[in-house]
Coordinates of C-alpha atoms in Angstrom, one line a residue:
Chain W
M681 CA -23.2 10.3 29.9
I682 CA -19.7 10.7 30.6
L683 CA -19.4 7.1 31.2
G684 CA -20.9 6.3 28.1
G685 CA -18.9 8.6 25.9
V686 CA -15.6 6.8 27.4
V687 CA -17.0 3.3 26.4
G688 CA -18.0 4.8 22.9
L689 CA -14.7 6.2 22.5
L690 CA -12.9 3.0 23.7
Y691 CA -15.1 0.9 21.4
G692 CA -14.6 3.3 18.4
W693 CA -10.8 3.7 18.9
V694 CA -9.7 0.4 20.5
V695 CA -12.0 -2.8 20.0
N696 CA -13.6 -1.8 16.9
P697 CA -11.6 1.1 14.9
A698 CA -12.7 2.3 11.6
S699 CA -12.0 0.0 8.8
T700 CA -8.1 -0.6 7.8
A701 CA -8.9 -1.6 4.3
D702 CA -9.2 2.0 2.9
T703 CA -5.4 3.3 3.7
S704 CA -3.7 5.7 1.3
P705 CA 0.0 5.2 -0.1
E706 CA 1.4 7.8 2.2
T707 CA 0.9 5.7 5.4
L708 CA 2.7 2.4 3.8
R709 CA 5.5 1.2 5.8
A710 CA 9.2 2.5 4.8
D711 CA 10.1 -1.1 3.1
Y712 CA 6.8 -0.9 1.2
R713 CA 7.7 2.4 -0.1
A714 CA 11.4 1.5 -1.0
D715 CA 10.0 -1.5 -2.9
Y716 CA 7.4 0.7 -4.6
V717 CA 10.3 3.1 -5.9
L718 CA 12.3 0.3 -6.9
M719 CA 9.6 -0.9 -9.0
V720 CA 9.5 2.6 -10.7
A721 CA 13.2 2.6 -11.1
E722 CA 13.2 -1.0 -12.6
S723 CA 10.5 0.3 -15.1
Y724 CA 12.7 3.6 -15.8
Q725 CA 15.4 1.5 -16.5
A726 CA 13.7 -0.1 -19.4
E727 CA 11.5 2.7 -20.6
K728 CA 13.9 5.7 -20.1
D729 CA 10.6 8.0 -19.5
L730 CA 11.6 10.2 -16.7
A731 CA 8.0 11.8 -16.7
L732 CA 6.2 8.7 -16.3
A733 CA 8.6 7.8 -13.4
T734 CA 7.8 10.7 -11.9
R735 CA 4.2 10.8 -12.3
R736 CA 4.2 7.1 -10.9
L737 CA 6.0 8.4 -7.9
V738 CA 3.5 10.8 -7.1
F739 CA 1.5 7.7 -5.8
L740 CA 3.7 7.8 -2.7
G741 CA 2.7 11.4 -1.9
D742 CA 2.9 15.3 -2.6
S743 CA 6.9 15.4 -2.1
P744 CA 9.3 15.8 -4.8
A745 CA 9.9 12.5 -6.9
L746 CA 13.7 13.0 -6.0
E747 CA 12.7 12.8 -2.4
F748 CA 11.1 9.4 -2.5
V749 CA 13.9 8.3 -4.6
S750 CA 16.5 9.3 -2.1
Q751 CA 14.7 8.0 1.0
A752 CA 14.6 4.7 -0.8
L753 CA 18.0 4.7 -1.4
V754 CA 18.9 5.0 2.1
F755 CA 16.5 2.4 3.3
A756 CA 17.8 0.0 0.5
S757 CA 21.4 0.8 1.4
Q758 CA 20.6 0.3 4.9
A759 CA 18.4 -2.9 4.3
G760 CA 21.0 -4.5 2.3
Y761 CA 19.3 -4.5 -1.0
A762 CA 21.2 -6.2 -3.8
Q763 CA 23.9 -4.1 -5.6
A764 CA 21.7 -4.4 -8.7
D765 CA 18.6 -2.8 -7.0
L766 CA 20.8 -0.1 -5.7
A767 CA 22.2 0.7 -8.8
V768 CA 18.8 0.8 -10.6
L769 CA 17.6 3.2 -7.7
G770 CA 20.7 5.5 -8.1
E771 CA 20.4 5.9 -11.9
L772 CA 16.7 6.9 -11.4
A773 CA 17.9 9.3 -8.5
D774 CA 20.9 10.3 -10.8
D775 CA 18.5 11.4 -13.6
L776 CA 16.1 13.2 -11.3
R777 CA 18.7 15.0 -9.6
N778 CA 20.4 16.0 -13.3
L779 CA 16.5 17.3 -14.1
D780 CA 16.4 19.4 -11.2
S781 CA 19.7 20.7 -11.5
A782 CA 18.4 21.6 -15.3
G783 CA 15.5 23.6 -13.5
S784 CA 12.8 21.8 -15.4
E785 CA 10.4 19.4 -14.5
P786 CA 9.4 16.5 -16.8
E787 CA 6.2 17.1 -18.9
S788 CA 3.5 15.0 -17.5
Chain F
M982 CA -41.2 7.0 41.4
R983 CA -38.4 9.5 41.6
D984 CA -35.8 6.8 42.0
E985 CA -37.1 4.9 38.8
R986 CA -36.9 8.2 36.8
G987 CA -33.3 8.6 38.2
S988 CA -32.2 5.3 36.9
W989 CA -33.7 5.9 33.5
Y990 CA -32.1 9.5 33.3
L991 CA -28.7 7.7 34.0
L992 CA -29.3 4.9 31.3
T993 CA -30.3 7.5 28.7
G994 CA -27.2 9.5 29.5
F995 CA -25.1 6.5 29.4
V996 CA -26.4 5.5 25.8
L997 CA -26.2 9.3 24.6
G998 CA -22.6 9.5 25.8
A999 CA -22.0 6.0 24.0
V1000 CA -23.4 7.1 20.7
L1001 CA -21.5 10.4 20.8
G1002 CA -18.2 8.6 21.7
L1003 CA -18.9 6.2 18.6
V1004 CA -19.5 9.1 16.5
Y1005 CA -16.3 10.8 17.4
A1006 CA -14.2 7.8 17.4
W1007 CA -15.5 6.5 13.9
R1008 CA -16.4 10.1 12.0
I1009 CA -14.9 12.8 13.6
S1010 CA -11.4 11.7 14.7
P1011 CA -10.9 8.0 13.4
V1012 CA -7.7 6.1 14.2
Q1013 CA -5.0 7.2 11.8
Y1014 CA -3.2 4.5 10.7
L1015 CA 0.5 4.3 9.9
E1016 CA 3.1 1.6 8.7
T1017 CA 0.5 0.0 6.6
S1018 CA 1.1 -2.7 4.1
P1019 CA -0.4 -2.9 0.4
R1020 CA -3.2 -4.9 1.6
T1021 CA -4.8 -2.0 3.1
L1022 CA -4.9 0.4 0.5
N1023 CA -8.1 1.3 -0.9
S1024 CA -9.2 -0.5 -4.4
E1025 CA -8.2 2.4 -6.6
Y1026 CA -4.5 2.6 -5.0
K1027 CA -4.3 -1.4 -5.1
N1028 CA -5.0 -1.1 -8.9
S1029 CA -2.4 1.5 -9.1
Y1030 CA 0.2 -0.7 -7.1
R1031 CA -0.7 -3.9 -9.0
A1032 CA -0.3 -2.0 -12.4
M1033 CA 3.2 -1.0 -11.1
I1034 CA 4.1 -4.3 -10.2
A1035 CA 3.2 -5.3 -13.8
A1036 CA 5.2 -2.7 -15.3
A1037 CA 8.2 -3.7 -13.3
Y1038 CA 7.8 -7.3 -14.4
L1039 CA 7.6 -6.1 -18.0
A1040 CA 11.2 -4.5 -17.4
N1041 CA 12.9 -7.2 -15.5
A1042 CA 11.0 -10.4 -16.4
D1043 CA 11.4 -11.6 -12.6
L1044 CA 8.2 -13.6 -12.0
P1045 CA 9.2 -14.5 -8.4
R1046 CA 9.7 -11.1 -7.6
A1047 CA 6.3 -10.0 -9.3
Q1048 CA 4.6 -12.7 -7.4
A1049 CA 6.1 -12.1 -4.1
R1050 CA 5.1 -8.5 -4.6
L1051 CA 1.5 -9.4 -5.8
N1052 CA 1.1 -11.6 -2.5
L1053 CA 1.3 -8.5 -0.5
L1054 CA -2.0 -7.4 -1.9
E1055 CA -3.7 -10.6 -0.6
D1056 CA -5.8 -11.1 -3.9
A1057 CA -7.8 -14.1 -3.5
N1058 CA -7.2 -15.1 -7.1
I1059 CA -4.1 -13.2 -8.4
P1060 CA -4.3 -14.0 -12.0
A1061 CA -8.0 -13.3 -12.0
A1062 CA -7.3 -9.8 -10.3
L1063 CA -4.9 -8.8 -12.9
A1064 CA -6.6 -10.0 -15.9
E1065 CA -9.9 -8.3 -14.6
Q1066 CA -7.7 -5.0 -14.2
A1067 CA -6.6 -5.4 -17.8
Q1068 CA -9.9 -5.7 -19.2
N1069 CA -11.2 -2.7 -17.1
S1070 CA -8.1 -0.8 -18.2
L1071 CA -9.0 -1.6 -21.9
A1072 CA -12.6 -1.1 -21.5
G1073 CA -11.9 2.4 -20.2
D1074 CA -9.6 5.0 -21.3
G1075 CA -6.7 3.3 -19.6
D1076 CA -3.2 3.3 -20.9
P1077 CA -3.0 0.4 -23.2
R1078 CA 0.6 -0.3 -22.0
E1079 CA -0.4 -1.1 -18.7
A1080 CA -3.3 -3.3 -19.9
Q1081 CA -0.6 -5.3 -22.0
A1082 CA 1.7 -5.5 -18.7
L1083 CA -0.9 -6.6 -16.7
G1084 CA -2.2 -9.2 -19.1
L1085 CA 1.2 -10.6 -19.8
L1086 CA 1.9 -11.1 -15.9
A1087 CA -1.6 -12.9 -15.7
L1088 CA -0.5 -15.2 -18.5
A1089 CA 3.0 -15.9 -16.7
I1090 CA 1.4 -16.6 -13.7
R1091 CA -1.2 -19.0 -15.2
Q1092 CA 1.6 -20.7 -17.1
A1093 CA 3.8 -21.1 -14.0
Q1094 CA 0.7 -22.6 -12.4
N1095 CA -0.1 -25.1 -15.1
T1096 CA 3.5 -26.3 -15.9
D1097 CA 3.5 -27.2 -12.0
S1098 CA 6.4 -24.5 -11.3
P1099 CA 7.5 -24.5 -8.0
I1100 CA 6.3 -20.6 -8.0
P1101 CA 3.1 -20.5 -6.3
A1102 CA 0.2 -18.5 -8.0
T1103 CA -1.6 -17.7 -5.0
T1104 CA -1.3 -16.3 -1.8
D1105 CA 1.7 -17.9 -0.1
A1106 CA 3.3 -17.0 2.9
S1107 CA 6.4 -19.2 2.0
I1108 CA 7.2 -16.3 -0.4
P1109 CA 8.7 -13.4 1.4
P1110 CA 8.2 -9.9 0.1
P1111 CA 11.1 -8.6 -1.7
T1112 CA 12.6 -6.9 1.1
A1113 CA 12.1 -9.5 3.6
S1114 CA 14.5 -11.8 1.9
L1115 CA 17.3 -9.3 1.9
P1116 CA 20.1 -9.4 4.7
G1117 CA 18.7 -6.6 6.7
P1118 CA 14.9 -6.5 6.4
A1119 CA 12.9 -3.6 7.9
P1120 CA 12.9 -3.3 11.7
E1121 CA 9.6 -3.4 13.2
T1122 CA 9.8 -0.9 15.8
P1123 CA 7.4 -1.9 18.8
G1124 CA 4.8 0.7 19.4
S1125 CA 5.4 2.3 16.2
S1126 CA 2.9 0.3 14.2
T1127 CA -0.9 1.7 14.9
D1128 CA -2.1 -0.5 12.2
P1129 CA -4.0 -3.0 14.4
Q1130 CA -3.7 -5.8 11.7
T1131 CA 0.1 -5.9 11.8
D1132 CA -0.4 -7.3 15.1
E1133 CA -2.4 -10.1 14.1

């Protein structure tokens, strides 16, 4: 029975693990997460809707929106993103920071 | 007689153990995936990701970038996937702006295809994802990825 259990575990974890096609955004690799934040920032630059941008960032998980943008900025700087992209990310980060310091959350 | 019964017990035990092992590995404690790519997202999240790509395209009108991002989702037919989502969004109580963005992006990709643009409209590995074309792409740390498909 123990041998069967070991074989079953090996098969279920290594040979044929549970489907990969149902992951959540929390598990995305850092570069994909940074690119998602960049998309939000690009849209924000045109729309100037901070509440909408914050809602879109919830896609990435439960952490505060500013944290996602800060992480993306750090990644983008290290990965050598174009200055224009860094500026767009920086603008969103600044506006979220200003909102935090004003002590209010955007209406969602 | 006793020896025969003993081998059957062993076989039954093995099968029972294997079944229990599979239940544990698939249901109770399945593999946790980390460092995944957008193509592995479930369909609902893929829709959100696709809508975000379209919204960004509406803002920056950068078709190659939108195309590279859409390639990450590995849709068989990118314009069709965009158009279908736009229709579903309109048919349901989705955001009309989202439907508009999706529709416009689908149209732009179709036009690029029809004008024989160098921008391919289907999944093409020659177009790198946005970060891959940058000077310092994300380092892949060996062993940090538990997504089996990343090793393919």
